Structures are given as structure tokens and as C-alpha cells.
């Protein structure tokens, strides 16, 4: 992609309405544009990152054996009346009527709808376990939407739902989801800590939120600093193994880590004082086990081994995909702009031509662009007739992890400059060596 042909409406000044770093940088980098309070259009750069995150979520869900579906954005109110949640959910639910006077709602979550799908199609315990999920737009009518995509009214979310014969089976699904989420977030360059949380309007007794530590987080969190030393890494796991999944769950949840709603001061004080931490966190996902809360009122039963009907045990599992874009920026930026982790960057590297129109520089840029593209990498080539300082500022703002700078002076010596956005360190390499190094960096990532 050539920047002269791309749609990248960057802003030089900080928008006055943006209160936190991610909102400010997403607007300045031309990633989003506000359409209404808490509702945003996703422009090309932001949309590319959103799709990168979505693909990672899909890949990790498939790895865990979960099956993708797509449910509608509008739901019938009748299902919610069956479960008893229609009147309980509150004003965050956007309610409406169609032209026939039927009560409808814009999806805030989909437990009722997926349970209706299940009860109409699954009859036997032999068809269990089953986990269905979707990635879909949701709407919650926040009274004060703020912080850009971090607390918008419309948001893009992965919501998954497991159906199991017994509580033990459902708790295995819970631990399986926890493992898959750990892998998902680490692939995005994030450390998301599972913390004991409150279930809110979803319901249920067992729930963990995944929080990214950040000064701008909406939740106060209390934790043992030892949890920040944990990493899932590249270990392999059999998702069908209860023992393996349970062991990972215990490893990542046995140390104290709680949100303010579930904080227990007495337990917290049992941690050695030097490891006690109080901070703020951004919620990027949550998993729930809620048993038969929905299956009983909605009649979601299967024929058990003894031939008798049994209400299935359920759980739900969410990842805020659009919110993650903001969370990553909050966790990875500097005063110049965004710093994308390699796993989610919209373009793998930027190419800056220091003298556009110079025959040798233009040819070298084209050659490196073609070499990177042939390796399956996506470079963004700044071929505009702009001064070098402006080009560097744009690249720093949009946060591509690597930049190749090409100019007549370097080419006379047979070198280009490869710069790390995260460290700011540069090295001079031959064009071929620069391409080879980027190929190694992105091996197994891109």
C-alpha cells in the first residue's frame, strides 16, 4: 500500500474531546471518527487492526474446539421475557418496536438467543459438550459514553456459550476458556490478568475478568505482584484434558487478584506487604459459569443417559474486540504516538523514501516493497512528496513496529536504515539484509 493512495486522515493537534491516550491517538492517527455519542466509524487503519484482533480470536477459539456462528443484532423481547431479564436489565438495553408493534431490542448480549438455538436443535447428551460463539456488534446505552472505543455504546465483541451435561463438564469448559484467553491476549502482546470479579446482570457464581493494567483503567484492582510474573508462553495444551486445563487455571488464579467489587481486605493483607499492589485495570474479557440459570426457564434440556430430561449447564465468555484496540494503545505508546506489537500491527513495516522522485531511491523503495510483499508481509510505503520530518512523524504516530528509511546518501554506501519503533534504535543494513531481518522477526507471527 502506497500512502499517496491510502485514506489516512491524521490530525496534527490533539482533539479537545479526547480525555485518554487511546482515544486521542486513535483520532489523531485517523483510525476512527465519531458518528454519534459513543458510536464510531472505523477508518481503514483502525479497521485493519480490528480485523487482526478478530482473526486471532477466531484462531484461538478454533484451537479450543469452539464453533463460530452469527446471530442477528436485533432480538425479540419475548425470549428475554422468558428468561426474566427483559425488565431487570435496565436502561442500558435499547428497546424498540417494529412496524407491527412487536417489542424488539438491540443485542447487549445473547444468552437467550443462543439458548433458543440450542433448545430447538439439540436433544441428546450424546451431542454434548458444545460451545458456540460469535463476533458481532453489540449496543449498550451507556449514560455517559466516554474514552472513545474503551467505553462506547456500540462495540464489537466475541461472545461464546458452552452447553454441558453436568456442572463438572461446564467447569472444564470454564477452565478451557481461561486457557484460550491467555493464549489470545499474549498473541496480541498483552498481559491480561484473570481476576475474581462480579457477575453483574449476566448472573452466576463463578466469574473472572481479564484486566490489562493501565493508569486509565475504569476498575480499581488489588493483586499479588507475583501474578505479573506468569506467562503462558509457547506451551502446548490438550484442551480435552481436564487435568491440564485445571492446572493452568489454578496456576493463573491461585494468587490474589480481584476487582474492587470482590476485594477482600483480610485476604489481601495475608500477602507479603512488598507484593501487595493496588492499581487500575482495563477489562478486556470475562468468563462466567452460571449453571442452569437460562436453560431451566427457557427449557433447554437434553435426554440424559437414563432417558430423563436434564437441563444443561451453561457458561458464557466474552472478549471486547473493539475495546482491545484501545487497551493495546493504552499499554503500548509514547509521547510520539502508538507502538503496535508485531502480532496486531496494521502494516508490518513502514518504508520512507527520503527523496521522492530520485530515480535510484524510488527504484530501491519499489524493490524492497516487492520483496516484503513476496514474503507475505504488508509494508506501508510513504511515497508522498513531503519533507522527511513529516514522514517520520506520521510513522511514529501510527506506530508501525519497524521502519525502513531509504535515501540517496545511504544507497551510495549500499545501505538502508532499519529502525525499531519501540526502542528507537537504528542500524544500517543492505536492502537484502533488512528484508531478511524483517522476515525473521515476523516468522510465525504474520
Coordinates of C-alpha atoms in Angstrom, one line a residue:
X1 CA 0.0 0.0 0.0
X2 CA 1.3 3.4 -1.0
X3 CA 0.5 6.2 1.4
X4 CA -0.3 8.6 -1.5
X5 CA -3.2 6.3 -2.4
X6 CA -4.3 5.4 1.1
X7 CA -7.0 7.1 3.2
X8 CA -5.2 8.2 6.4
X9 CA -6.7 11.4 7.8
X10 CA -4.2 12.1 10.5
X11 CA -4.6 15.1 12.8
X12 CA -1.7 17.3 13.9
X13 CA -3.4 18.7 17.0
X14 CA -4.9 16.8 20.0
X15 CA -8.7 16.6 19.8
X16 CA -10.2 18.5 22.7
X17 CA -12.9 15.9 23.3
X18 CA -10.4 13.1 23.9
X19 CA -9.7 12.5 27.6
X20 CA -7.4 9.5 27.5
X21 CA -4.4 8.5 25.4
X22 CA -6.0 5.8 23.3
X23 CA -8.9 8.0 22.3
X24 CA -6.6 10.8 21.4
X25 CA -4.2 8.7 19.4
X26 CA -6.9 6.8 17.6
X27 CA -8.4 10.1 16.4
X28 CA -5.1 11.6 15.6
X29 CA -3.9 8.5 13.7
X30 CA -7.1 8.5 11.5
X31 CA -8.3 5.2 12.9
X32 CA -11.8 6.2 13.9
X33 CA -14.3 9.1 13.5
X34 CA -17.2 9.7 15.9
X35 CA -20.6 9.3 14.3
X36 CA -22.6 9.9 17.4
X37 CA -22.0 9.8 21.2
X38 CA -20.2 6.6 21.9
X39 CA -20.6 5.4 18.3
X40 CA -17.6 5.4 15.8
X41 CA -16.9 4.7 12.2
X42 CA -13.8 2.6 11.8
X43 CA -11.5 4.1 9.1
X44 CA -9.0 1.9 7.1
X45 CA -6.1 1.9 9.6
X46 CA -8.4 1.2 12.6
X47 CA -10.4 -1.4 10.7
X48 CA -7.2 -3.3 9.8
X49 CA -6.2 -3.6 13.4
X50 CA -9.8 -4.6 14.4
X51 CA -9.7 -7.4 11.8
X52 CA -6.2 -8.5 13.0
X53 CA -7.6 -8.9 16.5
X54 CA -10.7 -10.7 15.3
X55 CA -8.6 -13.2 13.3
X56 CA -6.5 -14.0 16.4
X57 CA -9.7 -14.6 18.4
X58 CA -11.2 -16.9 15.7
X59 CA -7.9 -18.9 15.5
X60 CA -7.7 -19.4 19.3
X61 CA -11.4 -20.3 19.5
X62 CA -11.0 -22.9 16.8
X63 CA -7.9 -24.3 18.5
X64 CA -10.0 -24.8 21.7
X65 CA -12.7 -26.6 19.7
X66 CA -15.3 -23.9 19.7
X67 CA -17.7 -23.3 16.7
X68 CA -18.4 -20.0 15.1
X69 CA -22.0 -18.8 14.3
X70 CA -23.6 -15.4 13.5
X71 CA -26.7 -14.2 15.4
X72 CA -28.7 -11.2 14.5
X73 CA -28.1 -7.8 16.0
X74 CA -31.9 -7.3 16.8
X75 CA -33.6 -9.8 19.1
X76 CA -37.2 -10.4 20.1
X77 CA -38.2 -9.2 23.5
X78 CA -40.2 -12.4 24.1
X79 CA -37.1 -14.5 24.7
X80 CA -35.9 -12.1 27.3
X81 CA -39.3 -12.2 29.0
X82 CA -39.0 -16.0 29.1
X83 CA -35.7 -15.7 31.0
X84 CA -37.0 -12.9 33.2
X85 CA -34.2 -10.5 32.2
X86 CA -36.3 -8.1 30.0
X87 CA -37.4 -5.9 32.8
X88 CA -34.3 -6.5 35.0
X89 CA -31.6 -5.4 32.5
X90 CA -32.1 -1.7 32.9
X91 CA -31.8 1.3 30.7
X92 CA -28.6 0.2 29.1
X93 CA -30.8 -2.1 26.9
X94 CA -32.0 -0.2 23.8
X95 CA -35.7 -1.2 23.2
X96 CA -37.8 -0.6 20.2
X97 CA -40.9 -1.8 18.3
X98 CA -41.1 -2.9 14.7
X99 CA -43.8 -1.8 12.3
X100 CA -46.2 -4.5 13.6
X101 CA -45.8 -3.3 17.2
X102 CA -43.6 -6.2 18.3
X103 CA -41.1 -5.5 21.1
X104 CA -37.5 -5.8 19.9
X105 CA -34.1 -5.0 21.4
X106 CA -30.6 -4.2 20.1
X107 CA -28.4 -7.0 21.4
X108 CA -26.4 -6.2 24.5
X109 CA -25.6 -9.9 25.0
X110 CA -27.1 -13.1 23.6
X111 CA -27.6 -15.8 26.2
X112 CA -31.3 -16.1 25.5
X113 CA -30.9 -16.2 21.7
X114 CA -28.2 -18.9 21.7
X115 CA -30.2 -20.9 24.2
X116 CA -33.2 -20.8 21.9
X117 CA -30.9 -22.1 19.0
X118 CA -29.7 -24.9 21.3
X119 CA -33.1 -26.0 22.6
X120 CA -34.5 -26.2 19.1
X121 CA -31.7 -28.4 17.7
X122 CA -30.0 -30.4 20.4
X123 CA -31.9 -33.2 22.2
X124 CA -29.4 -35.8 23.5
X125 CA -26.5 -35.8 25.9
X126 CA -24.5 -37.5 23.1
X127 CA -24.4 -34.1 21.3
X128 CA -22.5 -32.5 24.3
X129 CA -20.3 -30.8 25.0
X130 CA -21.0 -27.9 22.7
X131 CA -19.6 -24.4 22.6
X132 CA -20.9 -21.8 20.1
X133 CA -19.6 -18.3 19.7
X134 CA -19.9 -15.3 17.5
X135 CA -18.1 -12.0 16.9
X136 CA -20.8 -9.4 16.5
X137 CA -21.7 -5.7 17.1
X138 CA -23.5 -5.1 20.4
X139 CA -25.1 -2.0 21.9
X140 CA -25.4 -0.8 25.4
X141 CA -26.9 2.6 26.0
X142 CA -24.3 3.9 28.4
X143 CA -25.5 7.0 30.3
X144 CA -22.1 8.7 29.8
X145 CA -20.1 7.1 26.9
X146 CA -16.5 8.3 27.1
X147 CA -12.9 7.3 26.4
X148 CA -13.6 6.5 22.8
X149 CA -13.8 2.8 22.0
X150 CA -13.0 2.0 25.6
X151 CA -16.5 2.8 26.8
X152 CA -18.6 3.3 23.7
X153 CA -22.3 2.4 23.3
X154 CA -21.7 0.3 20.1
X155 CA -18.9 -2.2 20.4
X156 CA -17.5 -5.3 18.6
X157 CA -17.5 -8.4 20.9
X158 CA -16.8 -12.0 20.8
X159 CA -19.4 -13.8 22.9
X160 CA -19.3 -17.6 23.4
X161 CA -21.7 -20.0 25.1
X162 CA -21.0 -23.5 26.4
X163 CA -23.6 -26.2 26.9
X164 CA -22.7 -29.2 29.1
X165 CA -24.4 -32.1 30.7
X166 CA -23.0 -31.6 34.3
X167 CA -21.5 -28.9 36.4
X168 CA -18.2 -30.7 36.3
X169 CA -18.3 -30.6 32.5
X170 CA -19.2 -26.9 32.5
X171 CA -16.4 -26.1 34.8
X172 CA -14.0 -27.8 32.4
X173 CA -15.4 -25.5 29.7
X174 CA -14.7 -22.6 32.1
X175 CA -11.0 -23.6 32.5
X176 CA -10.7 -24.3 28.8
X177 CA -11.9 -20.8 28.0
X178 CA -9.5 -19.3 30.5
X179 CA -6.6 -21.1 28.8
X180 CA -7.7 -20.0 25.3
X181 CA -8.0 -16.4 26.5
X182 CA -4.5 -16.4 28.0
X183 CA -3.2 -17.5 24.6
X184 CA -5.3 -14.9 22.8
X185 CA -4.1 -12.0 24.8
X186 CA -0.4 -13.0 24.7
X187 CA -0.6 -13.2 20.9
X188 CA -1.8 -9.6 21.0
X189 CA 1.2 -8.5 23.0
X190 CA -0.9 -8.0 26.2
X191 CA -0.6 -9.3 29.7
X192 CA -4.3 -9.7 30.7
X193 CA -4.6 -10.9 34.3
X194 CA -7.6 -13.1 35.3
X195 CA -9.2 -11.5 38.4
X196 CA -12.1 -12.7 40.5
X197 CA -15.0 -10.4 39.6
X198 CA -18.7 -9.7 40.0
X199 CA -21.1 -11.4 37.5
X200 CA -23.4 -8.3 37.2
X201 CA -26.5 -8.8 35.0
X202 CA -25.2 -12.0 33.4
X203 CA -25.5 -13.9 36.7
X204 CA -23.8 -16.9 38.1
X205 CA -21.3 -17.7 40.9
X206 CA -18.1 -18.3 39.1
X207 CA -16.6 -15.5 37.0
X208 CA -13.2 -14.0 36.2
X209 CA -12.5 -10.7 34.4
X210 CA -9.3 -10.3 32.3
X211 CA -7.7 -7.0 33.0
X212 CA -4.8 -5.1 31.5
X213 CA -3.1 -2.8 34.0
X214 CA -3.2 0.8 32.9
X215 CA -3.5 4.1 34.7
X216 CA -6.6 5.0 32.8
X217 CA -8.4 1.7 33.7
X218 CA -12.0 2.1 34.8
X219 CA -11.6 -0.5 37.6
X220 CA -9.6 -0.4 40.8
X221 CA -7.8 -3.7 41.2
X222 CA -5.9 -5.4 44.0
X223 CA -3.4 -8.1 43.3
X224 CA -0.3 -10.1 44.4
X225 CA 2.6 -8.8 42.2
X226 CA 3.6 -12.4 41.6
X227 CA 0.8 -12.7 39.1
X228 CA 2.6 -10.4 36.7
X229 CA 5.5 -12.9 36.5
X230 CA 3.2 -15.5 35.0
X231 CA 3.3 -16.2 31.2
X232 CA 1.6 -18.8 29.1
X233 CA 4.3 -18.7 26.5
X234 CA 4.5 -21.3 23.7
X235 CA 3.5 -24.3 25.8
X236 CA 1.2 -26.8 24.1
X237 CA -2.0 -28.0 25.8
X238 CA -4.7 -30.6 25.1
X239 CA -7.9 -28.7 25.5
X240 CA -9.8 -32.0 26.1
X241 CA -7.6 -32.7 29.2
X242 CA -9.3 -31.6 32.3
X243 CA -6.2 -32.0 34.3
X244 CA -4.1 -29.8 32.0
X245 CA -6.7 -27.1 31.8
X246 CA -7.4 -27.1 35.5
X247 CA -3.7 -26.9 36.3
X248 CA -3.4 -23.8 34.1
X249 CA -6.5 -22.3 35.8
X250 CA -5.0 -22.9 39.2
X251 CA -1.6 -21.5 38.2
X252 CA -3.1 -18.2 37.0
X253 CA -5.9 -17.8 39.6
X254 CA -4.5 -19.1 42.8
X255 CA -2.7 -15.9 43.7
X256 CA -4.7 -13.0 44.9
X257 CA -6.1 -10.8 42.1
X258 CA -9.5 -9.2 42.4
X259 CA -11.5 -6.2 41.2
X260 CA -12.9 -3.7 43.7
X261 CA -16.4 -5.4 43.7
X262 CA -14.9 -8.7 45.1
X263 CA -11.9 -7.3 47.0
X264 CA -11.4 -8.9 50.5
X265 CA -9.1 -6.8 52.6
X266 CA -8.4 -9.6 55.1
X267 CA -7.2 -12.0 52.4
X268 CA -5.3 -9.2 50.7
X269 CA -3.4 -8.5 53.9
X270 CA -2.2 -12.0 54.1
X271 CA 0.0 -11.3 51.1
X272 CA 3.6 -10.2 52.0
X273 CA 3.5 -6.4 52.1
X274 CA 6.1 -6.0 49.4
X275 CA 3.9 -7.9 46.9
X276 CA 0.6 -6.1 47.6
X277 CA -0.4 -3.9 44.7
X278 CA -3.3 -1.5 44.1
X279 CA -3.7 -0.3 40.6
X280 CA -6.2 0.3 37.8
X281 CA -7.2 -2.1 35.1
X282 CA -9.0 -2.2 31.7
X283 CA -11.4 -5.0 31.4
X284 CA -10.9 -6.8 28.0
X285 CA -12.8 -10.0 28.6
X286 CA -14.8 -12.1 31.1
X287 CA -15.8 -15.7 31.6
X288 CA -18.8 -17.0 33.5
X289 CA -20.3 -20.2 34.7
X290 CA -24.0 -19.8 35.6
X291 CA -25.3 -23.4 35.6
X292 CA -29.0 -23.7 34.7
X293 CA -29.9 -20.0 35.1
X294 CA -31.0 -19.8 31.5
X295 CA -31.6 -23.4 30.5
X296 CA -34.3 -24.1 33.1
X297 CA -36.6 -21.1 32.4
X298 CA -36.0 -21.5 28.6
X299 CA -36.5 -25.3 28.6
X300 CA -33.1 -26.1 27.2
X301 CA -32.9 -29.8 28.2
X302 CA -31.4 -32.9 26.8
X303 CA -32.2 -36.6 27.3
X304 CA -29.7 -37.9 29.8
X305 CA -28.1 -41.3 29.9
X306 CA -31.0 -42.6 31.9
X307 CA -33.5 -41.3 29.3
X308 CA -34.8 -38.5 31.5
X309 CA -34.7 -34.8 30.5
X310 CA -31.9 -32.8 32.1
X311 CA -31.4 -29.0 32.0
X312 CA -28.0 -28.3 30.5
X313 CA -25.3 -26.4 32.5
X314 CA -24.1 -23.2 30.7
X315 CA -21.5 -20.5 30.8
X316 CA -20.7 -17.5 28.7
X317 CA -17.4 -16.0 27.6
X318 CA -16.7 -12.5 26.2
X319 CA -13.8 -10.6 24.7
X320 CA -14.2 -6.9 23.8
X321 CA -12.5 -6.9 20.4
X322 CA -13.1 -3.2 19.7
X323 CA -12.2 -2.3 23.3
X324 CA -8.9 -4.3 22.9
X325 CA -7.7 -1.8 20.2
X326 CA -7.8 1.0 22.8
X327 CA -6.4 -1.3 25.6
X328 CA -3.4 -2.1 23.4
X329 CA -2.7 1.5 22.8
X330 CA -3.1 2.4 26.5
X331 CA -0.5 -0.3 27.3
X332 CA 1.9 0.5 24.3
X333 CA 2.5 4.1 23.4
X334 CA 4.9 7.0 24.0
X335 CA 4.7 10.8 23.5
X336 CA 5.2 10.4 19.7
X337 CA 2.2 8.0 19.2
X338 CA 1.2 4.4 19.1
X339 CA 3.6 1.4 19.3
X340 CA 1.9 -1.6 17.9
X341 CA 3.0 -5.1 18.9
X342 CA 4.1 -7.1 15.9
X343 CA 1.2 -9.5 16.2
X344 CA -1.5 -6.9 15.7
X345 CA 0.2 -4.1 13.7
X346 CA -1.9 -2.9 10.7
X347 CA 1.2 -2.9 8.5
X348 CA 4.3 -4.9 9.2
X349 CA 6.7 -2.0 8.5
X350 CA 6.8 1.5 7.0
X351 CA 9.0 2.4 4.1
X352 CA 10.1 6.1 4.0
X353 CA 11.6 7.5 0.8
X354 CA 13.7 10.5 1.8
X355 CA 13.9 11.8 -1.8
X356 CA 10.7 11.0 -3.7
X357 CA 11.4 11.5 -7.4
X358 CA 15.0 10.4 -7.2
X359 CA 15.4 7.6 -9.7
X360 CA 17.7 5.4 -7.6
X361 CA 15.7 6.0 -4.3
X362 CA 12.4 5.3 -6.0
X363 CA 13.7 2.1 -7.5
X364 CA 15.1 0.9 -4.2
X365 CA 11.9 1.5 -2.4
X366 CA 9.9 -0.3 -5.1
X367 CA 12.3 -3.3 -4.9
X368 CA 12.1 -3.6 -1.1
X369 CA 8.3 -3.2 -1.2
X370 CA 8.0 -6.0 -3.7
X371 CA 10.5 -8.2 -1.7
X372 CA 8.4 -7.8 1.5
X373 CA 5.1 -8.4 -0.3
X374 CA 6.6 -11.6 -1.8
X375 CA 7.2 -12.9 1.7
X376 CA 3.5 -12.3 2.7
X377 CA 4.3 -9.1 4.6
X378 CA 2.4 -5.8 4.2
X379 CA 4.5 -2.7 4.1
X380 CA 3.1 0.9 4.0
X381 CA 5.2 2.9 1.6
X382 CA 5.3 6.6 2.3
X383 CA 5.8 7.8 -1.3
X384 CA 4.4 11.3 -0.7
X385 CA 6.3 14.4 -1.8
X386 CA 6.7 15.6 1.8
X387 CA 9.6 16.6 3.9
X388 CA 11.4 13.8 5.8
X389 CA 10.4 15.1 9.3
X390 CA 6.7 15.0 8.4
X391 CA 7.1 11.4 7.1
X392 CA 8.8 10.3 10.3
X393 CA 6.2 12.0 12.5
X394 CA 3.4 10.2 10.6
X395 CA 5.2 6.8 11.0
X396 CA 5.7 7.4 14.7
X397 CA 2.1 8.5 15.2
X398 CA 0.6 5.4 13.5
X399 CA 3.0 3.2 15.4
X400 CA 4.3 0.6 12.9
X401 CA 6.9 -1.6 14.7
X402 CA 9.6 -1.2 12.1
X403 CA 10.6 1.5 9.6
X404 CA 13.0 1.2 6.6
X405 CA 14.4 4.6 5.6
X406 CA 15.8 4.9 2.1
X407 CA 17.7 7.8 0.7
X408 CA 20.4 8.6 -1.9
X409 CA 23.2 9.0 0.6
X410 CA 22.7 5.6 2.2
X411 CA 22.2 3.9 -1.2
X412 CA 25.6 5.2 -2.3
X413 CA 27.1 3.1 0.5
X414 CA 24.8 0.2 -0.3
X415 CA 22.7 0.5 2.9
X416 CA 19.2 1.4 4.2
X417 CA 18.3 2.2 7.8
X418 CA 16.1 -0.2 9.8
X419 CA 14.5 1.4 12.9
X420 CA 12.6 -0.2 15.8
X421 CA 9.6 1.9 16.8
X422 CA 9.7 0.5 20.4
X423 CA 13.4 1.2 21.2
X424 CA 14.2 3.9 18.7
X425 CA 17.4 2.1 17.8
X426 CA 18.5 2.1 14.1
X427 CA 21.0 0.0 12.2
X428 CA 22.3 0.3 8.7
X429 CA 21.9 -2.9 6.6
X430 CA 21.9 -3.8 3.0
X431 CA 18.4 -3.8 1.5
X432 CA 18.5 -7.6 1.3
X433 CA 19.6 -7.9 4.9
X434 CA 16.9 -5.6 6.1
X435 CA 14.2 -7.7 4.3
X436 CA 15.7 -10.9 5.7
X437 CA 15.7 -9.5 9.3
X438 CA 12.0 -8.5 9.0
X439 CA 11.2 -11.9 7.6
X440 CA 12.8 -13.5 10.7
X441 CA 11.1 -11.1 13.1
X442 CA 7.7 -11.9 11.7
X443 CA 8.3 -15.6 11.3
X444 CA 5.4 -17.4 12.9
X445 CA 3.6 -14.1 13.6
X446 CA 2.5 -12.6 10.3

